Each structure stands twice: as structure tokens, then as C-alpha cells.
Amino acid sequence: MGAFRVFHIIVCGLDSIVARRWINGMLISMVEYEEDGSVDETSIIPLVDGGTEGFKGNARVILPGVSACIDCTLDLYPPQVNYPLCTIANTPRLPEHCIEYVKIIQWPKEMPFGADVSLDGDDPQHLTWVYEKAQDRANTFNITGLSYRLVQGVLKNIIPAVASTNAVIAAACATEVFKIASSCCETLNNYMVFNDSDGIYTYTYEAEKKPDCLACSQVPRPVEVTDPATMTLQDLIQHLCDNAEFQMKSPGLTATIEGKNKTLYMATVKSIEEATRKNLTLSLAELGLQDGHELMVADVTNPNTILIKLKFASNEVEMA
């Protein structure tokens, strides 16, 4: 590779996949291309990323537009743990169930600090209230192991950190930054995994760049629709949030229908959300969406708008 722009980003302390994806998308948007379609290497800002979970960790080097980006390997990130509501409400067995019950059911119902006050995992008063209520519920079901620290961990999705693992991954990331800045030797190509839960084990491999990546390719990602007459816009939005390949948070959708750009739904702007809320219960067919229709999707996970392409399964059956 040639000379990179003299600016580097290290992402070692970010707990959020959303933050990683946003930075990843921003760096990709800054990449410039030559007339023949090749990447202008001087426009590349390398991204050095590291993360740990207990005794496991990873470090990687991303060259936006050249190597696999965060979204190319999105399925490598473990899904967040969710507890069934029936278990939380009726048959709690773990202290985490008691905490989730207070968070999901008791807080909205009792509104201890006012109707417009959201639960804040960093507020000591909120934490104390949740801890006391969760302790009462734990006592009712003879559940032990509840602690103030556990309450904070559940509310903020905190994963326990091990100092030795953090040190190894931080050193690996710092080494890669030194390599890039000094050109003293080749950088990591491009993903390193570390595990010291039972002895010490590490290996490297080259994560492959996805040709239809949501972030670093210009190819619309196909979304299969079983029946456009029954699948609602709400179902489509839920699919974009739950599917491992998308993992969106609050997507806003826009489409060109009959030659006009139409916002189907957007939750981030109150006035637009109120105006488009009625579309959530309409089927894709009722909205005028057809097989092959391309939708523009905006989400907090990416600073850029991405494209998805509807693929109706019913058309495939008819053709067969």
C-alpha cells in the first residue's frame, strides 16, 4: 500500500457496536476513488480496532475501501442477552430477571422520579431505587446473588473486564498504529483473536471483504419478503433491527413511488414520526412497494444512507 493520510483512529475503549459502525461508515465516506474505480490510497484513514470480553479479545486493522470493514464482519459480534418477558414476569430464577422486571415493568408503571424521567444507569438515585425494588422481588422468590454492582451491570450492559486481557489487546493495537505511522513493517492482515481463558491461544486470519456489504459497497442489500400483502412496514423495520446482517436500531425508510420520493417512516423526528406512523400497519403492497423496489434506509449505526432491495418470494414461486 502507498502513503496513507497522516491521521489515525484507535478504537479500543468503545463498548458500543453502534459507535464502531458509525466511525466505520464515516471513514468509508471519506475514501476517494480514481477514474478507473480504484481506491486513492492517500485518502485512506486506517482504523485500528480492539475489543475484549472477559478472557477473550481481538484486534484488527481496517483499511476503508480495501479490506473488510466493521459491517463486513458484523455477524462476529455476539448478540446482546435478552430474557423472555414471561420468565421475567412469572418465573424469575436469576437476580438478572429481578432487575429486568424492575426496569421493564415497575419503572414505567411507578415512575418514581416523574413521568418524563427515563431510567439512567449512571444516576445513583435511579440505581438505588432499582436495587431496592429488585431486592424485594428477589426475596419473594428466594433468589440470591443480587448486588448493587450487578444492577449497574445489567442496566448498562456492562461486560466484566480482565486487566491482563485489556493490556494485551491495547498493546496489539498500539503496535499496529506504530507500524502504520512508521512503515517499519507490514500491518496485521487483518484480524487477530486472543484467548487466555485456558492457557494462552492466539491466531490471525484475513477477514474477507463482503461484495455486498451494507457500508463499504454500493450494492443494494436484498431483503426477502415472503408475502407483500401480509408483511407490514412494521414487520420490515423489525426485520432490519433483529436480523444479524443489519442489526439496526431505529431505521427510517424512504422510497421512490410513482416518481416521487416518499418517507415511509422516520422515528427520529417527532413531526415526521407522527405523520408517518399510520404507515406502520400498512402492508408493503398497500404502500405501493413492488418486487425489486429499492429503499433508502437511515439509521444511527451509519452516518450514510444505505440501500436495500425488496425481493418478493411469491414472484419466484410463480416463475418456477
XYZ file of C-alpha atoms in Angstrom:
320
model
C 0.000 0.000 0.000
C 1.086 3.586 -0.551
C 1.153 6.508 1.842
C -1.925 6.956 3.995
C -3.309 10.258 5.172
C -1.474 11.238 8.372
C -4.399 10.708 10.670
C -5.236 7.528 12.522
C -8.064 6.428 14.747
C -7.740 3.906 17.534
C -10.940 2.327 18.765
C -10.049 0.354 21.864
C -12.452 1.609 24.521
C -15.794 1.695 22.699
C -18.372 -0.600 24.296
C -20.916 0.120 21.592
C -21.213 -1.653 18.253
C -23.252 1.343 17.084
C -20.314 3.699 17.735
C -17.932 1.386 15.876
C -20.253 1.183 12.881
C -20.732 4.945 12.799
C -16.982 5.642 12.779
C -16.536 2.882 10.201
C -19.165 4.484 7.940
C -17.658 7.945 8.325
C -14.173 6.751 7.314
C -15.609 4.891 4.319
C -17.423 8.048 3.202
C -14.078 9.888 3.149
C -12.438 7.425 0.744
C -11.838 8.835 -2.745
C -11.611 6.846 -5.972
C -9.560 7.172 -9.154
C -11.155 7.372 -12.609
C -10.615 3.644 -13.132
C -12.539 2.866 -9.941
C -9.511 2.007 -7.816
C -9.092 3.475 -4.335
C -6.967 6.594 -3.937
C -4.628 5.301 -1.225
C -3.803 8.787 0.046
C -7.464 9.236 1.039
C -7.494 6.151 3.287
C -7.627 6.711 7.044
C -6.758 3.368 8.683
C -8.912 2.193 11.560
C -7.299 0.138 14.331
C -9.961 -1.537 16.444
C -9.731 -3.692 19.541
C -12.173 -5.199 21.980
C -12.278 -7.553 24.943
C -14.833 -9.702 26.722
C -13.545 -11.357 29.858
C -10.548 -13.516 28.936
C -11.135 -13.132 25.207
C -10.175 -10.300 22.909
C -9.453 -9.250 19.344
C -7.521 -6.612 17.427
C -7.875 -5.681 13.793
C -6.664 -3.269 11.139
C -9.203 -1.882 8.691
C -8.248 -0.060 5.509
C -11.562 1.512 4.420
C -12.419 0.629 0.847
C -9.693 -2.022 0.680
C -10.070 -4.572 3.474
C -13.055 -5.945 5.377
C -14.778 -3.237 7.413
C -16.829 -3.431 10.619
C -20.068 -4.149 8.749
C -18.414 -6.829 6.613
C -17.935 -8.873 9.802
C -20.990 -7.709 11.739
C -22.045 -11.289 12.475
C -18.864 -11.765 14.557
C -20.266 -9.574 17.320
C -22.197 -11.578 19.939
C -25.888 -10.682 20.274
C -26.966 -8.980 23.483
C -28.623 -11.226 26.055
C -32.393 -10.785 26.241
C -34.616 -12.522 28.773
C -38.125 -13.763 27.852
C -40.781 -11.490 29.315
C -42.771 -14.472 30.588
C -39.776 -15.603 32.639
C -39.136 -12.106 33.989
C -42.762 -11.606 34.988
C -43.820 -15.062 36.193
C -40.916 -17.418 36.933
C -37.724 -15.466 37.725
C -34.778 -17.694 38.573
C -31.797 -15.337 38.393
C -31.066 -11.968 40.009
C -30.846 -10.567 36.467
C -34.523 -11.495 35.981
C -35.465 -9.393 39.019
C -33.514 -6.400 37.737
C -35.065 -6.663 34.270
C -38.535 -6.868 35.857
C -37.984 -3.579 37.678
C -36.509 -1.988 34.555
C -39.178 -3.109 32.084
C -42.318 -3.294 34.227
C -42.028 -1.449 37.544
C -40.177 1.682 36.395
C -42.701 2.640 33.647
C -45.587 1.757 35.962
C -44.481 3.591 39.129
C -42.482 6.425 37.510
C -40.602 7.113 40.771
C -38.903 10.311 39.581
C -41.622 11.737 37.362
C -43.449 10.842 34.166
C -40.830 12.295 31.825
C -37.756 10.881 33.592
C -36.050 7.962 31.833
C -34.081 5.346 33.728
C -30.425 6.412 33.837
C -27.863 3.715 34.624
C -25.388 6.395 35.728
C -27.704 8.094 38.231
C -27.041 6.836 41.812
C -30.626 7.583 42.872
C -32.047 5.563 39.985
C -29.654 2.696 40.671
C -30.540 2.645 44.366
C -34.268 2.579 43.605
C -33.882 -0.282 41.126
C -31.626 -2.175 43.549
C -34.134 -1.926 46.409
C -37.098 -2.977 44.253
C -35.128 -5.830 42.684
C -34.031 -6.979 46.141
C -37.659 -7.109 47.298
C -38.562 -9.263 44.300
C -35.509 -11.475 44.799
C -36.513 -12.054 48.428
C -40.047 -13.006 47.343
C -38.705 -15.737 45.033
C -35.781 -16.751 47.307
C -33.195 -15.621 44.740
C -29.695 -14.810 45.960
C -26.712 -13.068 44.414
C -28.226 -9.630 43.831
C -25.817 -6.724 44.297
C -25.632 -3.010 43.524
C -22.814 -3.698 41.082
C -24.892 -6.335 39.271
C -27.768 -3.870 38.949
C -25.464 -1.349 37.304
C -24.031 -4.033 35.035
C -27.451 -5.188 33.830
C -28.823 -1.679 33.275
C -25.738 -0.570 31.313
C -24.983 -3.930 29.637
C -21.535 -3.910 31.225
C -19.329 -6.907 30.382
C -16.765 -7.771 33.092
C -13.248 -6.735 32.084
C -9.993 -8.540 32.842
C -6.972 -6.258 33.165
C -4.500 -8.680 31.601
C -6.674 -9.182 28.507
C -7.165 -5.437 28.140
C -3.396 -4.903 28.356
C -2.663 -7.462 25.636
C -5.233 -6.034 23.216
C -4.195 -2.430 23.937
C -0.567 -3.382 23.232
C -1.569 -5.110 19.985
C -3.500 -2.030 18.825
C -0.661 0.325 19.780
C 1.787 -1.860 17.854
C -0.368 -1.706 14.735
C -0.610 2.081 14.971
C 3.189 2.263 15.260
C 3.547 0.072 12.160
C 1.214 2.311 10.160
C 2.785 5.556 11.343
C 6.404 4.446 10.811
C 6.014 1.988 7.898
C 8.550 -0.167 9.741
C 6.847 -3.412 8.670
C 3.636 -4.889 7.333
C 0.481 -4.376 9.369
C -1.753 -7.117 10.697
C -3.689 -8.812 7.897
C -6.190 -8.228 9.263
C -7.837 -9.859 12.315
C -6.200 -11.243 15.463
C -8.037 -13.293 18.092
C -6.694 -13.737 21.635
C -7.900 -16.169 24.304
C -6.328 -16.745 27.717
C -9.227 -18.464 29.487
C -7.362 -21.799 29.460
C -3.686 -21.196 28.752
C -2.830 -18.671 26.028
C -4.008 -19.090 22.474
C -3.913 -16.611 19.612
C -4.209 -16.720 15.844
C -4.655 -14.359 12.935
C -6.668 -14.613 9.773
C -7.789 -12.399 6.913
C -11.421 -11.384 7.248
C -12.882 -11.177 3.750
C -14.458 -8.051 2.346
C -18.140 -8.602 1.538
C -19.005 -7.680 -2.052
C -22.494 -6.573 -0.909
C -21.521 -5.026 2.436
C -24.027 -2.511 3.781
C -21.328 0.057 4.494
C -18.450 -0.304 2.036
C -20.181 -1.421 -1.158
C -22.641 0.392 -3.377
C -24.676 -2.766 -3.948
C -28.223 -2.689 -2.504
C -28.700 -5.483 0.037
C -31.610 -7.761 -0.902
C -34.338 -8.311 1.675
C -36.589 -11.301 1.062
C -40.318 -10.759 1.515
C -42.486 -13.861 1.796
C -45.812 -12.146 1.143
C -46.030 -8.389 0.420
C -49.773 -8.497 1.063
C -49.345 -9.537 4.706
C -45.911 -8.159 5.626
C -46.374 -4.706 7.148
C -43.904 -1.850 7.238
C -43.533 -2.513 10.977
C -42.538 -6.109 10.156
C -39.902 -4.867 7.714
C -38.474 -2.428 10.268
C -38.403 -5.158 12.901
C -36.552 -7.420 10.471
C -33.887 -4.750 9.923
C -33.436 -4.494 13.692
C -33.420 -8.216 14.529
C -31.532 -9.669 11.555
C -27.843 -10.344 12.288
C -26.801 -8.874 8.932
C -28.433 -5.489 9.627
C -28.645 -5.002 13.427
C -30.202 -1.555 13.101
C -31.629 0.452 15.969
C -34.306 2.809 14.628
C -34.285 2.766 10.825
C -36.045 5.437 8.794
C -37.204 4.343 5.329
C -37.667 6.363 2.159
C -38.697 5.084 -1.276
C -39.418 6.440 -4.728
C -43.042 5.623 -5.501
C -44.653 6.767 -8.755
C -41.727 9.065 -9.439
C -41.857 10.817 -6.070
C -39.635 10.405 -3.012
C -41.816 9.351 -0.101
C -40.797 8.988 3.541
C -42.421 5.776 4.715
C -41.417 6.113 8.365
C -38.931 8.051 10.470
C -38.874 7.816 14.254
C -36.098 10.312 14.966
C -38.072 13.450 14.067
C -41.255 13.841 16.111
C -43.342 15.641 13.485
C -42.376 13.159 10.746
C -42.946 10.200 13.081
C -46.475 11.400 13.826
C -47.188 11.929 10.127
C -45.862 8.536 9.030
C -46.969 6.398 11.985
C -50.069 5.257 10.098
C -47.835 3.541 7.532
C -46.547 1.054 10.113
C -49.720 -1.050 9.959
C -49.983 -0.979 6.164
C -48.695 -3.895 4.108
C -45.876 -3.392 1.627
C -48.371 -3.933 -1.194
C -50.693 -1.245 0.199
C -47.761 1.166 0.330
C -47.182 0.612 -3.395
C -43.867 -1.240 -2.974
C -43.075 -3.819 -5.644
C -40.575 -6.585 -6.267
C -37.134 -5.071 -6.855
C -38.064 -1.784 -5.196
C -35.053 -0.027 -3.666
C -35.469 1.677 -0.297
C -33.128 4.214 1.279
C -32.518 3.487 4.948
C -31.107 5.919 7.513
C -30.028 4.658 10.925
C -27.793 5.706 13.824
C -25.471 2.802 13.041
C -24.249 4.523 9.879
C -23.724 8.219 9.035
C -24.598 7.433 5.427
C -27.849 6.293 3.825
C -27.796 2.657 2.721
C -29.863 0.869 0.093
C -31.936 -2.285 0.442
C -33.755 -4.063 -2.377
C -37.034 -5.895 -1.832
C -37.151 -9.430 -3.184
C -40.634 -10.950 -3.249
C -40.622 -14.715 -2.763
C -44.063 -15.004 -4.378
C -42.604 -13.911 -7.727
C -40.008 -16.679 -7.562
C -42.747 -19.262 -6.945
C -44.756 -18.006 -9.933
C -41.678 -18.106 -12.210
C -40.896 -21.660 -11.061
